[in-house]
PDB file of C-alpha atoms in Angstrom:
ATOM      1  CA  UNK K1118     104.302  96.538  82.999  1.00  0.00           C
ATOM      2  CA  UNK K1119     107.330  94.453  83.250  1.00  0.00           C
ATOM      3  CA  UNK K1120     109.861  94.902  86.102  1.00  0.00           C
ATOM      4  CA  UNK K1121     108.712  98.230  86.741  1.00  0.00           C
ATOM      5  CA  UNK K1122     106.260  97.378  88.900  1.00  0.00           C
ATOM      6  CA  UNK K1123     108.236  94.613  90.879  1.00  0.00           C
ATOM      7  CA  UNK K1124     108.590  96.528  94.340  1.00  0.00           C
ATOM      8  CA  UNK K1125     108.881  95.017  97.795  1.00  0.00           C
ATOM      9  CA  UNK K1126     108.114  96.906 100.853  1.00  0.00           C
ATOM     10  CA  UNK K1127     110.434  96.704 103.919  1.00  0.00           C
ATOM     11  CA  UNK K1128     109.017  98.420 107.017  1.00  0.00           C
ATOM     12  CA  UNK K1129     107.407 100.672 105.318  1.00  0.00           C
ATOM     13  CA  UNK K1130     110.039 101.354 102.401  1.00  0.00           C
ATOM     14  CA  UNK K1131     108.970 100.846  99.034  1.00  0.00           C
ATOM     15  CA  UNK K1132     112.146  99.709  97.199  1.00  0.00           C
ATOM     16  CA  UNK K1133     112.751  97.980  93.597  1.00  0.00           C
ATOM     17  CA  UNK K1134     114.082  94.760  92.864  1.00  0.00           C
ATOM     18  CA  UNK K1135     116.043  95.524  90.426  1.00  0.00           C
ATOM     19  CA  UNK K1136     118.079  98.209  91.837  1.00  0.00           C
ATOM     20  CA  UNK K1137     119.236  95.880  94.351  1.00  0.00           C
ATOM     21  CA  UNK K1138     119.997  93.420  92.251  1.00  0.00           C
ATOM     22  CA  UNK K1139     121.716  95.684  90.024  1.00  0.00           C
ATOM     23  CA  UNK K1140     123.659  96.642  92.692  1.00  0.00           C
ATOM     24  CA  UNK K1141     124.762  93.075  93.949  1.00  0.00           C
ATOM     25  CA  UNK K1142     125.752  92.684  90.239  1.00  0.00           C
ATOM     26  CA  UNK K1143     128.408  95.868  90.615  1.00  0.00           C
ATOM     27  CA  UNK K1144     129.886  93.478  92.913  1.00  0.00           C
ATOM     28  CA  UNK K1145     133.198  91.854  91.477  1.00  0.00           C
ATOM     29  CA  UNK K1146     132.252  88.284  92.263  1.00  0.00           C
ATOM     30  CA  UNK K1147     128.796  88.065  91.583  1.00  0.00           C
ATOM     31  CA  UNK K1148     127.574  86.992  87.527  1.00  0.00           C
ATOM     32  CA  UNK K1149     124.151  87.233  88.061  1.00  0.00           C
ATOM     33  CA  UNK K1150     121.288  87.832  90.800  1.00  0.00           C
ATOM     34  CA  UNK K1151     117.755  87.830  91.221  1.00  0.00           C
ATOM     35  CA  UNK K1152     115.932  89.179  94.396  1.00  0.00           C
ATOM     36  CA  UNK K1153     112.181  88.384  95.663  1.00  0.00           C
ATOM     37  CA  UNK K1154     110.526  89.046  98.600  1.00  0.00           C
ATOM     38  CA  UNK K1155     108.984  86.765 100.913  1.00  0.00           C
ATOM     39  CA  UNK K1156     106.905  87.617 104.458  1.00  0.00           C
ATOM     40  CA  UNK K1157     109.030  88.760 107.448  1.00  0.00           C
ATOM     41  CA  UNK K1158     106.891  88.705 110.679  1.00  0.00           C
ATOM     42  CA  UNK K1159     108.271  92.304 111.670  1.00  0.00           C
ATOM     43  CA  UNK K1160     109.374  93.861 108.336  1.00  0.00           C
ATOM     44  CA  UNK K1161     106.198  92.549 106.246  1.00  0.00           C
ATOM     45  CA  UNK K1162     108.492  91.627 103.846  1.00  0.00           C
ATOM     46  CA  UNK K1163     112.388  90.675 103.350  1.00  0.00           C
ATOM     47  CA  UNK K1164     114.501  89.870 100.456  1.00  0.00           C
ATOM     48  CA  UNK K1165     115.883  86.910  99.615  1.00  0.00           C
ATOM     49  CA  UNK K1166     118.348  87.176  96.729  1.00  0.00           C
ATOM     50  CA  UNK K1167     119.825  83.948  94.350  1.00  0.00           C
ATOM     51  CA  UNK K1168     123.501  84.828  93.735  1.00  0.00           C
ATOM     52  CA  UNK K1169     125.537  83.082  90.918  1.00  0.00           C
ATOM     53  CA  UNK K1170     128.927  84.318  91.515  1.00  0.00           C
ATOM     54  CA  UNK K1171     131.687  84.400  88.150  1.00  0.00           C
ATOM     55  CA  UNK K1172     133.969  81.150  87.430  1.00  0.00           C
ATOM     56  CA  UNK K1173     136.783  83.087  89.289  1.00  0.00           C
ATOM     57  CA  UNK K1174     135.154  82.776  92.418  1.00  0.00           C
ATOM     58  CA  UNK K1175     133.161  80.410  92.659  1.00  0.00           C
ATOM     59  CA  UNK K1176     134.162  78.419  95.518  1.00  0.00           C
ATOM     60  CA  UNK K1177     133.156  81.115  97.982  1.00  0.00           C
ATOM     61  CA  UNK K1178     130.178  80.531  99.015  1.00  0.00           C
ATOM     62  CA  UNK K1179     130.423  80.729 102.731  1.00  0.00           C
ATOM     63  CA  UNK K1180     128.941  83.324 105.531  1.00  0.00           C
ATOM     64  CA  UNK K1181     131.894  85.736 104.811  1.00  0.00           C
ATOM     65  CA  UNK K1182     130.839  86.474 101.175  1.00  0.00           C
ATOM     66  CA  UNK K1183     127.116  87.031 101.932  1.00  0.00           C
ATOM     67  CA  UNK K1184     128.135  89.561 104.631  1.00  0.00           C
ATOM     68  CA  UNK K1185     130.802  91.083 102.121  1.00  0.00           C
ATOM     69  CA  UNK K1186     127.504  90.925  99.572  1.00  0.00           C
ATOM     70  CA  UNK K1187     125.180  92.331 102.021  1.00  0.00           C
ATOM     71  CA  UNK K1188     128.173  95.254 103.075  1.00  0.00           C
ATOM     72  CA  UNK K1189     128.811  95.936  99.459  1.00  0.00           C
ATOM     73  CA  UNK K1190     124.289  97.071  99.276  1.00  0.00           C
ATOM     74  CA  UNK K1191     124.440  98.652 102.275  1.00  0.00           C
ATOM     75  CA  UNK K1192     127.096 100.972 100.968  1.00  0.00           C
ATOM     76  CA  UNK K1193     125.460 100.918  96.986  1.00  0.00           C
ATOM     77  CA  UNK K1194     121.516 101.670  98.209  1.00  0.00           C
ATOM     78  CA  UNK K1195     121.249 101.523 102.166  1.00  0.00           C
ATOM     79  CA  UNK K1196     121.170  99.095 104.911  1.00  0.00           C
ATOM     80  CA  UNK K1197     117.464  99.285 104.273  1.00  0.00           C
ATOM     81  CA  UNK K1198     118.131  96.940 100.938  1.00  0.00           C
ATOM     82  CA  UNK K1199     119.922  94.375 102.268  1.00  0.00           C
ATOM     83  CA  UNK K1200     119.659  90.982 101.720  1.00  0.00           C
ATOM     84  CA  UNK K1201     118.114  88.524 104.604  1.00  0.00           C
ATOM     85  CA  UNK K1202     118.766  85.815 103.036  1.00  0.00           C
ATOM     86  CA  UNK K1203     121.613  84.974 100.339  1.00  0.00           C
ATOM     87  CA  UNK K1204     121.192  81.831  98.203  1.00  0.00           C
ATOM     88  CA  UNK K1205     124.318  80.395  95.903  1.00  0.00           C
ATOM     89  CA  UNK K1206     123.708  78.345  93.035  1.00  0.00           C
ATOM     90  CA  UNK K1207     125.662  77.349  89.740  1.00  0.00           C
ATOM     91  CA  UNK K1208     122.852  78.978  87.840  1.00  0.00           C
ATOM     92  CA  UNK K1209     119.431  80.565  87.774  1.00  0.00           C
ATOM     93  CA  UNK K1210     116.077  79.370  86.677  1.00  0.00           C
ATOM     94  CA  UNK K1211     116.373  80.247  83.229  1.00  0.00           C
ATOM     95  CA  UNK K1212     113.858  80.075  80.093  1.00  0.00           C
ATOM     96  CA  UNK K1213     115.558  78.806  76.955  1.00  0.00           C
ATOM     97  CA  UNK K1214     115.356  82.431  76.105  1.00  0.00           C
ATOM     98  CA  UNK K1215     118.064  83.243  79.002  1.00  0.00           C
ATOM     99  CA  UNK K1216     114.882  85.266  80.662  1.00  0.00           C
ATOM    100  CA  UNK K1217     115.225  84.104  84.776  1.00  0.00           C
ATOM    101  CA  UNK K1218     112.103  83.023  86.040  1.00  0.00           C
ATOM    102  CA  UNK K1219     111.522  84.943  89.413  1.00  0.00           C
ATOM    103  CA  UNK K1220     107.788  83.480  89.606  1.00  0.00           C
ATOM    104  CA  UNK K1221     109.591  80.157  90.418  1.00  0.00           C
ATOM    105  CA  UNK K1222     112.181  82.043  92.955  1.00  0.00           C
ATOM    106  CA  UNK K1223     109.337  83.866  94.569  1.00  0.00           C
ATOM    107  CA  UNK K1224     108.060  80.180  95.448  1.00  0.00           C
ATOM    108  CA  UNK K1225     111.141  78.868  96.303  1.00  0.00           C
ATOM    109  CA  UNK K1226     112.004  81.548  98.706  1.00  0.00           C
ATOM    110  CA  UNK K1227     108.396  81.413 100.420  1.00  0.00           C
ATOM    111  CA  UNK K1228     108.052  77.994 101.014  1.00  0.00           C
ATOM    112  CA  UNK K1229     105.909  76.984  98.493  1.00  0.00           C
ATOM    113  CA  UNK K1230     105.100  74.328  96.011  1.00  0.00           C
ATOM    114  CA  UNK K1231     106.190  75.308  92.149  1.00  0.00           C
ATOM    115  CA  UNK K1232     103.127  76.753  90.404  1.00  0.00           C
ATOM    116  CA  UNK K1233     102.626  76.492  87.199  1.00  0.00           C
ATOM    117  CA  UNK K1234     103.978  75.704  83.850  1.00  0.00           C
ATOM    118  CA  UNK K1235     108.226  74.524  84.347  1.00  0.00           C
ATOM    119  CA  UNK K1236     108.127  72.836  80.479  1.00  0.00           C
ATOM    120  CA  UNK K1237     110.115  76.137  79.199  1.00  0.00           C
ATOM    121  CA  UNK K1238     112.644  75.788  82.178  1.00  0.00           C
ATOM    122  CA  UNK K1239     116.192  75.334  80.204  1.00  0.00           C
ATOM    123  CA  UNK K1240     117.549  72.932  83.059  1.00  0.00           C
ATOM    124  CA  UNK K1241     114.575  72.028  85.678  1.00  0.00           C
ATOM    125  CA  UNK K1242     117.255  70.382  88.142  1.00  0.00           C
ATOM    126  CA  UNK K1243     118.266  73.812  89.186  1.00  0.00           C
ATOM    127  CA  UNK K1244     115.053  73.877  91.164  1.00  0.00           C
ATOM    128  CA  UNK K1245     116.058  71.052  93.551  1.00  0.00           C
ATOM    129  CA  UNK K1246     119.469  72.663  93.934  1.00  0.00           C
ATOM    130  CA  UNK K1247     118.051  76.215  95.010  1.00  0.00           C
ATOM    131  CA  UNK K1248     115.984  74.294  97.481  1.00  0.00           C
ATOM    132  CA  UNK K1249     118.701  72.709  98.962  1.00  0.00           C
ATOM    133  CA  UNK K1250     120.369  75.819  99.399  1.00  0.00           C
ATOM    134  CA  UNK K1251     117.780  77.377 101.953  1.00  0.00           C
TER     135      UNK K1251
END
């Protein structure tokens, strides 16, 4: 099935993952993202999305860039899409492959211990750093 059938559902709106996270890539200072839901007591669920931004600007990481971030969906998808939460981090959780784990982010943003296997992770100390970073 692959990505297709990655959907999170946000008061009652069905949307993908990665159409938002294509759309926070549009975005000039972002290199990469991944998005994954987690439970919202109201919504059911939210979205939490991991946000490497390029080498040009990567020292802004503060409140003003996720709210530019979370402006830049609103106008791209819908203020239905927009991230709750906005993690930065030097990298993702990567396989050697360059394939970004979201398994791992899913636990991460929920609160939960890694499961399963890490051994193909390309650099397992990002995992500490994206924990820090909640």
């Amino acid at each position: 099935m692959g990505r297709s059938d990655d959907v999170v559902n946000i008061s009652g709106h069905r949307l993908g993952t990665m159409e938002i996270e294509s759309a926070i890539v549009s975005h000039e200072y972002v290199a990469e993202a991944a998005v994954v839901s987690y439970k919202h007591d109201i919504k059911g669920e939210a979205i939490h999305a991991f946000i490497t931004l390029t080498n040009k600007y990567s020292d802004k990481t503060g409140v003003e860039v996720a709210d530019e971030i979370r402006g830049w969906v609103k106008t791209k998808i819908g203020s239905i899409a927009k991230p709750e939460k906005i993690s930065f981090s030097t990298s993702l959780p990567k396989t050697r492959s360059g394939k970004i784990m979201r398994r791992l982010l899913r636990n991460i943003a929920r609160g939960e211990d890694i499961s399963g296997d890490t051994s193909t992770l390309e650099n397992e100390d990002i995992l500490d750093q994206l924990k820090k970073t909640l």
